[in-house]
Structures are given as C-alpha cells and as structure tokens.
Amino acid sequence: MTHSRLMQLATNDEGFCFDPRTGETYQLNDTARLVLTELKKGQSEDAAARTLAATYEIPLYEAETDTQEFMQMLRINGVI
Amino acid sequence: MHVAISGMNATDNPGPGVPVARSLRESGAASLIVGLTYDAHDPGNYMDFMIDHVHRMPYPTKGWNALSEALAHVKKIHEIEAVIPCLDVELPLYIKHQNQLSELGIKTFLPTEDQFSLRSKEKLIKLCADIAIKYPETTLVNSIDELQEFAAQDPDWPIFVKGRYYKASAAYNLQDAVHKFIEISADWGLPILLQKPVSGIEINLVGLGDGEGGLCGSVAIKKLMTTSIGKIWTGVTIDHPALNELAERFVSHTKWRGPFELECIQNSEDIFLIEINPRFPAWVYFATGVGINLPERLLRLMQGRDVGRTSEYPVGKYFVRYTYEIVTDISKFFKLASSV
C-alpha cells in the first residue's frame, strides 16, 4: 500500500523527519527509519517487515509487529 | 517611492512595521521609509539602518482629523506617496478614510469597510459557511444573563471568550467567563463570542488580495515555538494544498483588497478557520525570506503595476527570531517623546 503523504515526508540520515504539509517534525529510531525508507521505495508493509527482519536478524513476526506499530503511530499522528 | 509604515513596536509583542520596512528596503521598492510610531519607546524608531525617519503619531482614539493632519505634515516634510498601516487599532480609521488619503496624494491598498467587517468574529461564522470552511462551535452572547444561560447548558470548559474584533481568553468556569466577558466587552463592545476550543496543529498563511478576486501570492507556515503570549519565535514553511485553496476561495469570494493572515487549526480530519487578520502579520518577513515579498507586491498594486502572482517557495525553511540591541543617544528618545 502506498500512501502519498508518506512519500512526501523528508528524512535525513540522523532520523530527522519533516512533514511538509503540517510542519510537524519527528525523530525516528533506526528501525523506524528503515521501515519508512522501504515504504518510500514503494515496498509493501510486509516487504518492509521482511527487510527489517533480515537487516536486524530478528524473527519475522517481531519485525511485522514493529512495522505495524510504526504504521499505527503514523496514523495516530495524522501522517497517513 | 517614499513610503510611511506604522507598527514600529518590534517588541515581545511585535508589530509588522519593521519586517514590512525590511522587505521594502531589501527589494529596493521604497527609496525612503518613514516610520509612524505611537510610542517613543518603539524599537523601530531607532533602527536608522532600515527606517530613514520617524514621526510620532496621535493615537487613533484622537480621531481622523488628528491623524490626517499628522499624515499631511509627514507628507509635506518627506513627500510620502504611500502609507502601509500595520496595526489593528488604526485600521478602521485608515479604511474608512482611504479616499481622503488618496485626495491628499497618499496611496493605500486596503480592504473596503464591508470587507473589513466580514472578518469580524460574529460575521466570520457566515463567511466560513460561504467559503466552505469549518468554524469552531460558537455562541454569541450580548449580556451576562445570556452567558449564564449558556453556562446552564453545562458546556465543556474551558471555553474561549472572544471580542468581536480582537482579544480572546480561555475561561475555565462561569465566574471566570463573567470576568472575561466584562473585561473584553469593555474594550471591544458586544457581542461576545463563546467558542469551543479545537485541538490540533496551528497553521497560518499570509497572503495578498488584488481587490478583484485574485491572490497575489501566499506563504503557509507552522509556528514551531511561540512566546508566552503566543507570538512566533521559530517556524517552518509548509505546503498545505487545502490551506492554499482556502486562501484562494477567501480572496475570490470577498474580493479582498490588501494583505491578510489566515489563522487555522488542522486536526486529523478538518481545517478550522479561527481568525482572519486584515493586515500583514509580524512574521511577514518569513515570506520575504523565502522569495515571496508581499510588501513589495503591495506597493506595486498601489502603483497599478504588474504584480507577481507566484506562491512557489521552498518548503522546510526555518524561521528564527532573535534579540538585538541598539545603543543610541537619549536625545533621540527625548525628541520623539516630546513631539505630538
């Protein structure tokens, strides 16, 4: 699933994230930054979770939970 | 062009005069800038690197005759061709008498009285409906009895108690609301508005209407840090299509003439229009700094010249205010304090 708002988020290597529509800023941890980067590449949430699991060598179910939690935070903050 | 500008109060509650002057100075649009001040203490009075001359003006409460005499005097000395009034309290006088100013040879570019009145808070409810934008749930009251009737309906406190044009304060119970009703109505008259707070992100837009329904540029921002009285200290430019469309609709519907600021709240679903200020905000230099020089465009409109319509500016530009000190001679203060 591609969220157009999500594609507009500006991020840098330090995990700083800026929403150009609202002006809100967020600080992402490394895993959140990785998930966001994958989603912005057009990957699905499932694919982003697989990349997360492979990168950090964690079980897939854990990576899926982390990804879902991140998506939930984006929704709570009105980003998507 | 020789231009007079009011709002020299670059204090912790800043007026827009100094940033307007800075915008005109940097663009070269004004060859001479005269600051119009009401208070000898105003910091802009001492910024001789930006303001060429300063004149102390009679308070607007003295009425039009006193103000027009003072402006005629400033024109005679400095040959001013235009005036940009920047303060809420003086705008009704300038708007009402803009034709007389024109006869004096002083150009303005101001809303009409009808346009000015459209954004009064009691009329804003209708205007919001007309331009399809939400307005916070609001009740108008004309007496303390009506305020008590409102409180008897057991509203969720706090409630914002607002004057018809200016001033707003949160009230946390009926007693508090009565106190604020008395205080605000004494300054701004009736009715008083009782407004349900809207939670969300505050977003703002500065724009300029050409008086024919066209928008001559706008910049949208979010205030990131504000002072204890809610004035911007840091901010960031944003790209908010719905807010831009709102500005277009507002200008098109009202045929707004001159500068304006939209104050809105964005929550997860909607934008609410909270207030329309009929002048440049004190953060107008932020727009200039990102390439949209609205005071310069205002002068071009006054002169009947072509004016840029673009609103393309970089998003994510950061605005920071700072403090600054000027050391000058007390004689400058005495001279201003003893004039008028």
XYZ file of C-alpha atoms in Angstrom:
420
model
C 0.000 0.000 0.000
C 1.436 3.395 -0.982
C 0.488 6.458 0.991
C 1.027 9.656 -0.972
C 1.502 11.656 2.230
C 4.151 9.247 3.366
C 6.065 9.717 0.139
C 6.272 13.453 0.858
C 7.970 13.035 4.233
C 11.501 14.399 4.216
C 14.054 12.419 6.211
C 17.779 12.583 6.758
C 20.469 10.121 7.879
C 20.073 11.154 11.524
C 16.436 10.071 11.568
C 15.018 13.588 11.455
C 11.669 13.508 9.678
C 9.695 16.540 8.452
C 6.084 16.541 7.275
C 5.910 19.354 4.679
C 2.122 19.579 4.873
C 1.797 20.197 8.595
C 5.302 21.326 9.538
C 5.448 18.631 12.206
C 8.839 17.103 12.893
C 9.618 13.654 14.246
C 12.707 11.823 15.401
C 12.837 8.283 14.034
C 14.893 5.490 15.535
C 16.951 3.283 13.234
C 14.252 0.657 12.715
C 11.542 3.215 12.019
C 13.850 4.950 9.558
C 14.493 1.668 7.780
C 10.775 0.847 7.537
C 9.987 4.332 6.257
C 12.774 4.166 3.693
C 11.414 0.856 2.386
C 7.854 2.169 2.227
C 9.010 5.283 0.366
C 10.709 2.996 -2.161
C 7.241 1.647 -2.836
C 7.621 -1.565 -0.863
C 4.605 -3.041 0.911
C 4.404 -3.179 4.709
C 5.061 -6.948 4.516
C 8.136 -6.436 2.361
C 9.391 -3.690 4.706
C 8.962 -6.093 7.654
C 10.957 -8.760 5.810
C 13.771 -6.278 5.162
C 13.671 -5.273 8.823
C 13.873 -8.905 9.950
C 16.779 -9.622 7.604
C 18.706 -6.453 8.492
C 18.475 -6.877 12.263
C 18.354 -10.670 12.265
C 15.130 -10.810 14.243
C 12.146 -13.147 13.816
C 9.736 -12.107 11.084
C 6.759 -11.962 13.470
C 8.677 -9.448 15.614
C 9.533 -7.313 12.589
C 5.899 -7.435 11.456
C 4.735 -6.278 14.885
C 7.278 -3.428 14.859
C 6.173 -2.381 11.390
C 2.500 -2.439 12.352
C 3.235 -0.387 15.462
C 5.112 2.157 13.364
C 2.207 2.391 10.915
C -0.160 2.854 13.844
C 1.990 5.724 15.142
C 1.884 7.353 11.718
C -1.896 7.105 11.777
C -2.174 8.457 15.334
C -0.014 11.414 14.345
C -2.136 12.070 11.277
C 0.722 11.421 8.864
C -1.240 8.809 6.898
C 8.698 55.502 -3.772
C 8.537 57.270 -0.399
C 6.548 55.097 1.978
C 5.270 55.595 5.514
C 4.785 52.484 7.650
C 3.264 52.121 11.109
C 3.824 49.339 13.634
C 7.334 50.211 14.815
C 6.775 48.194 18.007
C 9.310 45.435 17.368
C 8.872 44.280 20.962
C 7.990 40.930 22.536
C 4.504 41.603 21.112
C 5.795 42.688 17.728
C 4.033 44.821 15.180
C 4.544 44.156 11.465
C 6.073 47.575 10.622
C 9.749 46.688 10.909
C 9.525 43.461 8.849
C 7.453 45.305 6.233
C 10.133 48.021 6.103
C 12.844 45.382 5.857
C 11.050 43.712 2.951
C 10.753 47.022 1.090
C 14.316 48.005 1.913
C 15.792 44.741 0.659
C 13.796 44.796 -2.569
C 14.624 48.434 -3.244
C 10.901 49.100 -3.706
C 10.990 52.063 -1.324
C 13.572 54.780 -1.755
C 12.617 56.399 1.541
C 10.923 54.814 4.549
C 9.226 56.852 7.250
C 8.240 55.053 10.440
C 4.982 56.156 12.042
C 5.098 55.467 15.750
C 2.698 55.900 18.651
C 5.298 55.376 21.345
C 8.755 56.896 21.685
C 9.946 53.576 23.155
C 9.199 51.563 19.991
C 12.432 49.845 18.902
C 11.805 50.547 15.208
C 12.230 54.251 15.965
C 15.926 53.666 16.499
C 16.635 51.380 13.525
C 18.120 54.101 11.374
C 19.785 51.445 9.203
C 16.301 50.488 7.994
C 13.941 53.357 8.785
C 15.045 56.723 7.406
C 12.845 58.983 9.521
C 10.367 58.522 12.338
C 7.306 60.565 13.254
C 5.208 60.231 16.329
C 1.528 59.999 15.510
C -1.553 60.887 17.556
C -3.321 57.827 18.934
C -6.178 56.612 16.734
C -8.560 57.410 19.600
C -7.918 61.092 18.797
C -9.859 60.558 15.599
C -9.416 61.087 11.903
C -8.753 64.831 11.917
C -5.724 64.467 14.163
C -4.413 61.520 12.144
C -4.917 63.180 8.756
C -3.232 66.369 9.971
C -0.246 64.348 11.142
C -0.075 62.442 7.842
C -0.329 65.675 5.853
C 2.571 67.020 7.922
C 4.654 63.887 7.210
C 3.808 64.172 3.518
C 4.850 67.808 3.431
C 8.235 67.042 5.007
C 9.096 63.724 3.348
C 6.878 63.705 0.265
C 5.455 60.318 1.155
C 3.467 58.755 -1.661
C 2.026 55.768 0.185
C 1.199 54.554 3.662
C 1.041 50.981 4.927
C -0.903 50.875 8.203
C 0.066 47.723 10.073
C -1.797 47.866 13.380
C -5.254 46.523 14.190
C -6.271 49.514 16.238
C -5.662 52.084 13.471
C -7.041 50.077 10.549
C -10.702 51.102 10.882
C -9.722 54.786 10.582
C -7.450 54.237 7.603
C -10.019 52.043 5.881
C -12.860 54.476 6.435
C -10.863 57.434 5.157
C -8.811 55.838 2.389
C -10.434 58.108 -0.208
C -9.446 61.213 1.743
C -5.889 59.874 1.907
C -5.970 59.449 -1.829
C -7.073 63.078 -2.158
C -4.065 64.036 -0.034
C -1.896 62.217 -2.567
C -1.182 59.290 -0.271
C -1.786 55.854 -1.770
C -3.091 52.918 0.253
C -4.214 49.430 -0.674
C -6.747 48.464 1.953
C -9.924 46.402 2.201
C -13.254 48.192 1.982
C -15.283 48.727 5.143
C -17.589 45.899 4.086
C -14.671 43.525 3.553
C -13.175 44.543 6.884
C -16.431 43.847 8.641
C -16.821 40.403 7.009
C -13.971 39.046 9.095
C -15.277 40.389 12.379
C -15.715 37.379 14.564
C -19.500 37.410 14.645
C -19.637 37.522 10.838
C -16.850 35.012 10.396
C -19.350 32.217 11.083
C -21.300 33.135 7.947
C -18.180 33.789 5.898
C -16.856 30.335 6.825
C -20.103 28.773 5.619
C -19.893 30.777 2.379
C -16.360 29.648 1.615
C -16.931 26.081 2.822
C -14.555 26.010 5.757
C -15.288 24.837 9.273
C -15.507 27.260 12.158
C -15.366 26.171 15.792
C -18.715 25.784 17.536
C -19.524 29.319 18.683
C -22.287 31.018 20.639
C -22.840 34.787 20.592
C -23.932 36.439 23.831
C -24.942 40.034 24.434
C -25.333 40.039 28.204
C -24.214 38.281 31.349
C -27.707 36.771 31.566
C -27.127 35.119 28.191
C -23.717 33.969 29.356
C -25.340 32.367 32.399
C -27.930 30.674 30.184
C -25.050 29.280 28.116
C -23.315 28.013 31.262
C -26.564 26.398 32.461
C -26.341 24.048 29.468
C -23.280 22.536 31.138
C -20.691 23.166 28.404
C -17.265 21.564 28.415
C -14.887 24.048 29.997
C -12.609 25.750 29.078
C -14.371 27.987 26.601
C -12.709 30.788 24.669
C -14.254 34.171 25.410
C -13.621 36.410 22.409
C -14.164 40.035 21.495
C -15.880 40.804 18.192
C -12.668 42.041 16.584
C -9.796 41.298 18.949
C -8.818 39.715 22.225
C -9.505 36.160 23.314
C -9.044 34.430 26.612
C -9.773 30.936 27.924
C -12.349 30.725 30.724
C -12.390 27.691 32.986
C -15.738 28.223 34.710
C -18.699 30.603 34.739
C -17.127 33.022 37.216
C -14.003 33.203 35.065
C -16.136 33.672 31.930
C -18.104 36.538 33.520
C -14.865 38.283 34.471
C -13.539 37.949 30.910
C -16.884 38.986 29.405
C -16.738 42.261 31.356
C -13.085 42.875 30.547
C -13.323 42.177 26.799
C -16.702 43.831 26.205
C -15.387 46.998 27.905
C -12.668 47.206 25.241
C -14.383 45.841 22.148
C -18.124 46.028 22.813
C -20.761 43.388 22.181
C -21.458 40.686 21.216
C -19.019 38.425 22.955
C -18.294 35.066 21.370
C -18.074 31.873 23.372
C -16.069 29.391 21.380
C -15.386 25.727 21.908
C -11.630 25.038 21.662
C -10.466 22.957 18.711
C -7.468 20.741 19.231
C -4.900 20.274 16.505
C -1.954 21.937 14.843
C -1.992 25.703 14.345
C -1.151 26.651 10.772
C -1.025 30.154 9.341
C -0.993 31.758 5.933
C -0.051 35.259 4.831
C -1.468 36.457 1.530
C -2.280 39.482 -0.571
C -5.535 40.076 -2.431
C -5.688 42.262 -5.537
C -9.207 43.552 -4.801
C -10.623 41.818 -7.865
C -10.717 38.283 -6.522
C -7.128 37.355 -7.331
C -4.427 36.191 -4.961
C -1.048 37.897 -5.417
C 0.948 35.305 -3.530
C 0.785 33.486 -0.225
C 3.039 31.559 2.144
C 1.896 28.942 4.667
C 3.767 28.196 7.856
C 3.577 26.313 11.089
C 4.715 28.022 14.260
C 7.132 25.674 15.978
C 7.918 27.693 19.076
C 5.921 30.578 20.451
C 6.443 33.048 23.286
C 4.314 33.067 26.419
C 1.829 35.335 24.615
C 1.663 33.096 21.552
C 3.953 35.039 19.243
C 6.057 33.057 16.806
C 9.704 32.552 17.751
C 10.554 29.751 15.367
C 8.562 28.402 12.435
C 8.765 26.393 9.257
C 7.298 26.823 5.779
C 4.795 24.136 4.812
C 2.988 23.063 1.682
C -0.655 22.710 2.600
C -2.844 22.453 -0.512
C -6.098 22.721 1.454
C -4.929 25.901 3.184
C -3.798 27.368 -0.135
C -7.193 26.557 -1.641
C -8.877 28.198 1.331
C -6.872 31.381 0.700
C -7.921 31.323 -2.960
C -11.578 30.855 -2.006
C -11.427 33.617 0.613
C -9.907 36.128 -1.797
C -12.156 35.129 -4.654
C -15.338 35.297 -2.552
C -14.590 38.556 -0.739
C -12.509 40.228 -3.483
C -10.169 41.010 -0.636
C -8.022 44.082 -1.188
C -4.683 44.112 0.581
C -2.735 41.898 2.942
C -4.288 39.301 5.227
C -3.381 36.456 7.528
C -5.425 33.278 7.983
C -5.101 31.557 11.355
C -6.279 27.957 11.221
C -6.249 24.755 13.213
C -5.679 21.469 11.406
C -6.808 18.323 13.180
C -6.827 14.797 11.842
C -9.869 15.390 9.646
C -10.512 19.055 9.024
C -9.186 22.573 8.901
C -10.922 25.126 11.092
C -10.590 28.829 10.362
C -10.034 30.615 13.647
C -9.308 34.173 12.619
C -8.586 36.464 9.672
C -6.272 39.377 10.341
C -6.733 42.250 7.854
C -3.049 43.158 7.650
C 0.413 41.671 7.371
C 1.387 39.536 10.359
C 4.587 40.394 12.225
C 6.196 37.279 10.704
C 5.740 38.608 7.135
C 9.499 38.795 6.628
C 9.491 34.983 6.688
C 7.597 35.097 3.368
C 10.058 37.664 2.018
C 12.947 35.475 3.121
C 11.650 32.550 1.078
C 11.175 34.667 -2.035
C 7.597 35.919 -1.741
C 7.952 39.618 -0.995
C 4.355 40.601 -0.321
C 5.038 44.176 0.895
C 6.854 44.819 -2.393
C 3.892 43.369 -4.313
C 1.578 45.583 -2.250
C 3.455 48.687 -3.400
C 3.204 47.519 -6.998
C -0.556 47.086 -6.594
C -0.779 50.632 -5.203
C 1.064 51.894 -8.262
C -1.148 49.931 -10.641
C 1.839 47.957 -11.859
C 2.024 44.294 -12.811
C 2.478 42.152 -9.762
C 3.866 38.662 -9.318
C 1.262 36.017 -8.581
C 3.572 33.142 -7.832
C 3.449 31.398 -4.489
C 6.258 28.951 -5.181
C 8.594 28.848 -2.237
C 10.799 26.188 -0.664
C 9.123 24.036 1.966
C 11.002 23.256 5.175
C 12.636 26.683 5.507
C 13.190 27.579 9.127
C 12.431 30.958 10.716
C 14.164 32.098 13.882
C 13.639 35.367 15.699
C 16.409 36.774 17.807
C 17.019 39.655 20.131
C 19.242 42.565 19.231
C 20.350 45.722 20.944
C 20.877 49.251 19.699
C 22.895 51.815 21.630
C 21.989 55.340 20.684
C 21.656 58.781 22.212
C 18.897 59.604 24.686
C 18.272 62.820 22.764
C 16.547 60.766 20.054
C 14.140 59.449 22.652
C 13.523 62.916 24.109
C 12.864 64.311 20.657
C 10.226 61.690 19.930
C 8.761 61.722 23.423
C 8.224 65.459 23.305
C 6.684 65.506 19.814
C 2.890 65.428 19.139
